[in-house]
Amino acid sequence: MLNDALTAITHWFADQLAVLVSDVDSHPGRFTKAELERMLLSNKAVRIAIETAPGLTITGQGIHQARLLMAAYIICGDSSGVDRHKSALEVVEHIIGLLPYNRFDTTYLRSIDPKTITAENLYSGEIDNRGIAMWGVSWEQTVTHQGN
């Protein structure tokens, strides 16, 4: 159930962001500094992760529902005269515009409530010194699955 949700969302974003970002993939969660630097070989990357699964319910019909906190991490470096911070904001704005009421072309993901969407600048002096701008866009996503 969780792997299916992560895969569906990641593939959907890879298709939708193809014009802006060629490097879109899933990720297990937090980043190391070395990993961020490796990703910047492409100058722009998006990583999709399940941050937490704070709620799980099972209905009387045996339907499992998990409430997930999803995140899209936007990592940008300077390229071709485009400032990394402006490049990251362009991707953030695009992602935020795609999220409301989205089900990612599935029947098992519920639509996203726009009130759950947040964007956070993950700036730090250390990240900036490495030539990286990083943002996180998060939202709550409910996934359902018929239990066995």
PDB file of C-alpha atoms in Angstrom:
ATOM      1  CA  MET A   1       0.000   0.000   0.000  1.00  0.00           C
ATOM      2  CA  LEU A   2       2.693   2.556   0.956  1.00  0.00           C
ATOM      3  CA  ASN A   3       5.110   1.522  -1.789  1.00  0.00           C
ATOM      4  CA  ASP A   4       2.316   1.746  -4.350  1.00  0.00           C
ATOM      5  CA  ALA A   5       1.436   5.264  -3.179  1.00  0.00           C
ATOM      6  CA  LEU A   6       5.065   6.457  -3.296  1.00  0.00           C
ATOM      7  CA  THR A   7       5.603   4.943  -6.740  1.00  0.00           C
ATOM      8  CA  ALA A   8       2.404   6.403  -8.199  1.00  0.00           C
ATOM      9  CA  ILE A   9       3.101   9.890  -6.851  1.00  0.00           C
ATOM     10  CA  THR A  10       6.750   9.828  -7.967  1.00  0.00           C
ATOM     11  CA  HIS A  11       5.897   8.700 -11.511  1.00  0.00           C
ATOM     12  CA  TRP A  12       3.125  11.272 -11.773  1.00  0.00           C
ATOM     13  CA  PHE A  13       5.494  14.072 -10.747  1.00  0.00           C
ATOM     14  CA  ALA A  14       8.186  12.824 -13.146  1.00  0.00           C
ATOM     15  CA  ASP A  15       5.683  13.200 -15.996  1.00  0.00           C
ATOM     16  CA  GLN A  16       4.269  16.546 -14.860  1.00  0.00           C
ATOM     17  CA  LEU A  17       7.624  18.184 -14.108  1.00  0.00           C
ATOM     18  CA  ALA A  18       9.494  16.883 -17.167  1.00  0.00           C
ATOM     19  CA  VAL A  19       9.737  20.371 -18.718  1.00  0.00           C
ATOM     20  CA  LEU A  20      11.227  21.886 -15.532  1.00  0.00           C
ATOM     21  CA  VAL A  21      13.129  18.998 -13.907  1.00  0.00           C
ATOM     22  CA  SER A  22      14.574  15.893 -15.516  1.00  0.00           C
ATOM     23  CA  ASP A  23      15.725  14.286 -12.251  1.00  0.00           C
ATOM     24  CA  VAL A  24      12.627  13.215 -10.275  1.00  0.00           C
ATOM     25  CA  ASP A  25      12.770  10.143  -8.072  1.00  0.00           C
ATOM     26  CA  SER A  26      11.574   8.741  -4.760  1.00  0.00           C
ATOM     27  CA  HIS A  27      13.702   9.019  -1.654  1.00  0.00           C
ATOM     28  CA  PRO A  28      13.647   7.340   1.754  1.00  0.00           C
ATOM     29  CA  GLY A  29      13.588  10.622   3.698  1.00  0.00           C
ATOM     30  CA  ARG A  30      16.290  12.935   5.045  1.00  0.00           C
ATOM     31  CA  PHE A  31      19.403  13.870   3.056  1.00  0.00           C
ATOM     32  CA  THR A  32      23.110  13.738   3.801  1.00  0.00           C
ATOM     33  CA  LYS A  33      25.368  16.557   2.628  1.00  0.00           C
ATOM     34  CA  ALA A  34      27.262  14.245   0.278  1.00  0.00           C
ATOM     35  CA  GLU A  35      24.015  13.035  -1.246  1.00  0.00           C
ATOM     36  CA  LEU A  36      22.863  16.596  -1.939  1.00  0.00           C
ATOM     37  CA  GLU A  37      26.104  17.355  -3.746  1.00  0.00           C
ATOM     38  CA  ARG A  38      25.791  14.196  -5.892  1.00  0.00           C
ATOM     39  CA  MET A  39      22.254  15.147  -6.889  1.00  0.00           C
ATOM     40  CA  LEU A  40      23.398  18.526  -8.113  1.00  0.00           C
ATOM     41  CA  LEU A  41      25.205  16.951 -11.031  1.00  0.00           C
ATOM     42  CA  SER A  42      21.920  17.592 -12.863  1.00  0.00           C
ATOM     43  CA  ASN A  43      21.592  21.161 -11.377  1.00  0.00           C
ATOM     44  CA  LYS A  44      17.956  20.532 -10.432  1.00  0.00           C
ATOM     45  CA  ALA A  45      16.284  17.575  -8.726  1.00  0.00           C
ATOM     46  CA  VAL A  46      13.034  16.664  -6.968  1.00  0.00           C
ATOM     47  CA  ARG A  47      12.790  13.822  -4.475  1.00  0.00           C
ATOM     48  CA  ILE A  48       9.449  12.466  -3.257  1.00  0.00           C
ATOM     49  CA  ALA A  49       9.272  10.877   0.194  1.00  0.00           C
ATOM     50  CA  ILE A  50       6.824   9.595   2.757  1.00  0.00           C
ATOM     51  CA  GLU A  51       7.848  11.474   5.891  1.00  0.00           C
ATOM     52  CA  THR A  52       5.427   9.926   8.373  1.00  0.00           C
ATOM     53  CA  ALA A  53       2.316   7.778   8.489  1.00  0.00           C
ATOM     54  CA  PRO A  54       0.648   9.247  11.586  1.00  0.00           C
ATOM     55  CA  GLY A  55      -2.770   7.657  11.161  1.00  0.00           C
ATOM     56  CA  LEU A  56      -4.009   4.181  10.267  1.00  0.00           C
ATOM     57  CA  THR A  57      -7.629   3.049  10.451  1.00  0.00           C
ATOM     58  CA  ILE A  58      -9.501  -0.082   9.438  1.00  0.00           C
ATOM     59  CA  THR A  59     -13.192   0.199   8.637  1.00  0.00           C
ATOM     60  CA  GLY A  60     -15.847  -2.420   9.333  1.00  0.00           C
ATOM     61  CA  GLN A  61     -15.589  -3.478   5.676  1.00  0.00           C
ATOM     62  CA  GLY A  62     -11.882  -4.270   6.121  1.00  0.00           C
ATOM     63  CA  ILE A  63     -10.680  -1.206   4.215  1.00  0.00           C
ATOM     64  CA  HIS A  64      -7.322   0.022   5.452  1.00  0.00           C
ATOM     65  CA  GLN A  65      -6.714   3.763   5.358  1.00  0.00           C
ATOM     66  CA  ALA A  66      -3.365   5.374   6.066  1.00  0.00           C
ATOM     67  CA  ARG A  67      -2.888   9.098   6.409  1.00  0.00           C
ATOM     68  CA  LEU A  68       0.566  10.012   5.123  1.00  0.00           C
ATOM     69  CA  LEU A  69       2.667  13.133   5.344  1.00  0.00           C
ATOM     70  CA  MET A  70       4.244  13.342   1.888  1.00  0.00           C
ATOM     71  CA  ALA A  71       7.083  15.628   0.876  1.00  0.00           C
ATOM     72  CA  ALA A  72       8.627  16.812  -2.354  1.00  0.00           C
ATOM     73  CA  TYR A  73      12.173  18.092  -1.852  1.00  0.00           C
ATOM     74  CA  ILE A  74      13.371  20.579  -4.447  1.00  0.00           C
ATOM     75  CA  ILE A  75      17.152  20.821  -4.752  1.00  0.00           C
ATOM     76  CA  CYS A  76      18.684  23.355  -7.149  1.00  0.00           C
ATOM     77  CA  GLY A  77      22.141  24.620  -7.992  1.00  0.00           C
ATOM     78  CA  ASP A  78      23.122  27.604 -10.107  1.00  0.00           C
ATOM     79  CA  SER A  79      22.998  26.909 -13.837  1.00  0.00           C
ATOM     80  CA  SER A  80      23.223  28.874 -17.079  1.00  0.00           C
ATOM     81  CA  GLY A  81      22.919  32.237 -15.390  1.00  0.00           C
ATOM     82  CA  VAL A  82      19.781  31.216 -13.425  1.00  0.00           C
ATOM     83  CA  ASP A  83      20.026  31.807  -9.691  1.00  0.00           C
ATOM     84  CA  ARG A  84      19.427  28.602  -7.698  1.00  0.00           C
ATOM     85  CA  HIS A  85      16.922  30.296  -5.385  1.00  0.00           C
ATOM     86  CA  LYS A  86      14.780  31.560  -8.264  1.00  0.00           C
ATOM     87  CA  SER A  87      14.987  28.184  -9.976  1.00  0.00           C
ATOM     88  CA  ALA A  88      13.846  26.422  -6.779  1.00  0.00           C
ATOM     89  CA  LEU A  89      10.943  28.840  -6.322  1.00  0.00           C
ATOM     90  CA  GLU A  90       9.775  28.197  -9.887  1.00  0.00           C
ATOM     91  CA  VAL A  91       9.581  24.450  -9.181  1.00  0.00           C
ATOM     92  CA  VAL A  92       7.956  24.997  -5.761  1.00  0.00           C
ATOM     93  CA  GLU A  93       5.276  27.198  -7.295  1.00  0.00           C
ATOM     94  CA  HIS A  94       4.584  24.635 -10.009  1.00  0.00           C
ATOM     95  CA  ILE A  95       4.279  21.770  -7.507  1.00  0.00           C
ATOM     96  CA  ILE A  96       1.980  23.777  -5.226  1.00  0.00           C
ATOM     97  CA  GLY A  97      -0.261  24.479  -8.208  1.00  0.00           C
ATOM     98  CA  LEU A  98      -0.512  20.763  -9.051  1.00  0.00           C
ATOM     99  CA  LEU A  99      -1.386  19.456  -5.579  1.00  0.00           C
ATOM    100  CA  PRO A 100      -4.901  20.669  -4.633  1.00  0.00           C
ATOM    101  CA  TYR A 101      -7.498  17.876  -4.959  1.00  0.00           C
ATOM    102  CA  ASN A 102      -4.962  15.655  -6.771  1.00  0.00           C
ATOM    103  CA  ARG A 103      -5.339  11.850  -6.707  1.00  0.00           C
ATOM    104  CA  PHE A 104      -2.326  11.186  -8.944  1.00  0.00           C
ATOM    105  CA  ASP A 105      -4.407   9.245 -11.489  1.00  0.00           C
ATOM    106  CA  THR A 106      -5.230   6.491  -8.978  1.00  0.00           C
ATOM    107  CA  THR A 107      -8.379   5.174  -7.349  1.00  0.00           C
ATOM    108  CA  TYR A 108      -6.699   4.373  -4.010  1.00  0.00           C
ATOM    109  CA  LEU A 109      -5.338   7.843  -3.194  1.00  0.00           C
ATOM    110  CA  ARG A 110      -7.810  10.378  -1.837  1.00  0.00           C
ATOM    111  CA  SER A 111      -7.803  13.958  -3.094  1.00  0.00           C
ATOM    112  CA  ILE A 112      -5.472  16.354  -1.351  1.00  0.00           C
ATOM    113  CA  ASP A 113      -7.095  18.949   0.869  1.00  0.00           C
ATOM    114  CA  PRO A 114      -5.399  22.258  -0.058  1.00  0.00           C
ATOM    115  CA  LYS A 115      -5.308  23.247   3.641  1.00  0.00           C
ATOM    116  CA  THR A 116      -2.696  20.529   4.232  1.00  0.00           C
ATOM    117  CA  ILE A 117      -0.200  21.889   1.672  1.00  0.00           C
ATOM    118  CA  THR A 118       2.834  23.728   3.031  1.00  0.00           C
ATOM    119  CA  ALA A 119       6.129  24.899   1.561  1.00  0.00           C
ATOM    120  CA  GLU A 120       9.267  25.489   3.585  1.00  0.00           C
ATOM    121  CA  ASN A 121      12.558  27.046   2.607  1.00  0.00           C
ATOM    122  CA  LEU A 122      15.197  24.667   3.980  1.00  0.00           C
ATOM    123  CA  TYR A 123      17.948  27.278   3.669  1.00  0.00           C
ATOM    124  CA  SER A 124      20.969  27.075   5.900  1.00  0.00           C
ATOM    125  CA  GLY A 125      24.333  28.773   5.609  1.00  0.00           C
ATOM    126  CA  GLU A 126      26.009  25.401   5.125  1.00  0.00           C
ATOM    127  CA  ILE A 127      23.702  24.403   2.269  1.00  0.00           C
ATOM    128  CA  ASP A 128      24.099  27.833   0.681  1.00  0.00           C
ATOM    129  CA  ASN A 129      27.908  27.592   0.923  1.00  0.00           C
ATOM    130  CA  ARG A 130      27.706  24.360  -1.075  1.00  0.00           C
ATOM    131  CA  GLY A 131      25.824  26.189  -3.835  1.00  0.00           C
ATOM    132  CA  ILE A 132      22.458  24.594  -3.115  1.00  0.00           C
ATOM    133  CA  ALA A 133      18.949  25.964  -2.647  1.00  0.00           C
ATOM    134  CA  MET A 134      16.531  23.524  -1.051  1.00  0.00           C
ATOM    135  CA  TRP A 135      12.788  23.655  -0.425  1.00  0.00           C
ATOM    136  CA  GLY A 136      10.333  21.141   0.936  1.00  0.00           C
ATOM    137  CA  VAL A 137       6.684  21.003  -0.116  1.00  0.00           C
ATOM    138  CA  SER A 138       4.539  18.774   2.076  1.00  0.00           C
ATOM    139  CA  TRP A 139       0.939  17.632   2.095  1.00  0.00           C
ATOM    140  CA  GLU A 140      -1.310  15.057   3.713  1.00  0.00           C
ATOM    141  CA  GLN A 141      -2.271  12.162   1.472  1.00  0.00           C
ATOM    142  CA  THR A 142      -4.709   9.402   2.403  1.00  0.00           C
ATOM    143  CA  VAL A 143      -4.245   6.005   0.819  1.00  0.00           C
ATOM    144  CA  THR A 144      -6.873   3.253   0.970  1.00  0.00           C
ATOM    145  CA  HIS A 145      -6.499  -0.469   0.459  1.00  0.00           C
ATOM    146  CA  GLN A 146      -8.884  -3.401   0.744  1.00  0.00           C
ATOM    147  CA  GLY A 147      -7.432  -5.620   3.485  1.00  0.00           C
ATOM    148  CA  ASN A 148      -7.055  -9.396   3.193  1.00  0.00           C
TER     149      ASN A 148
END
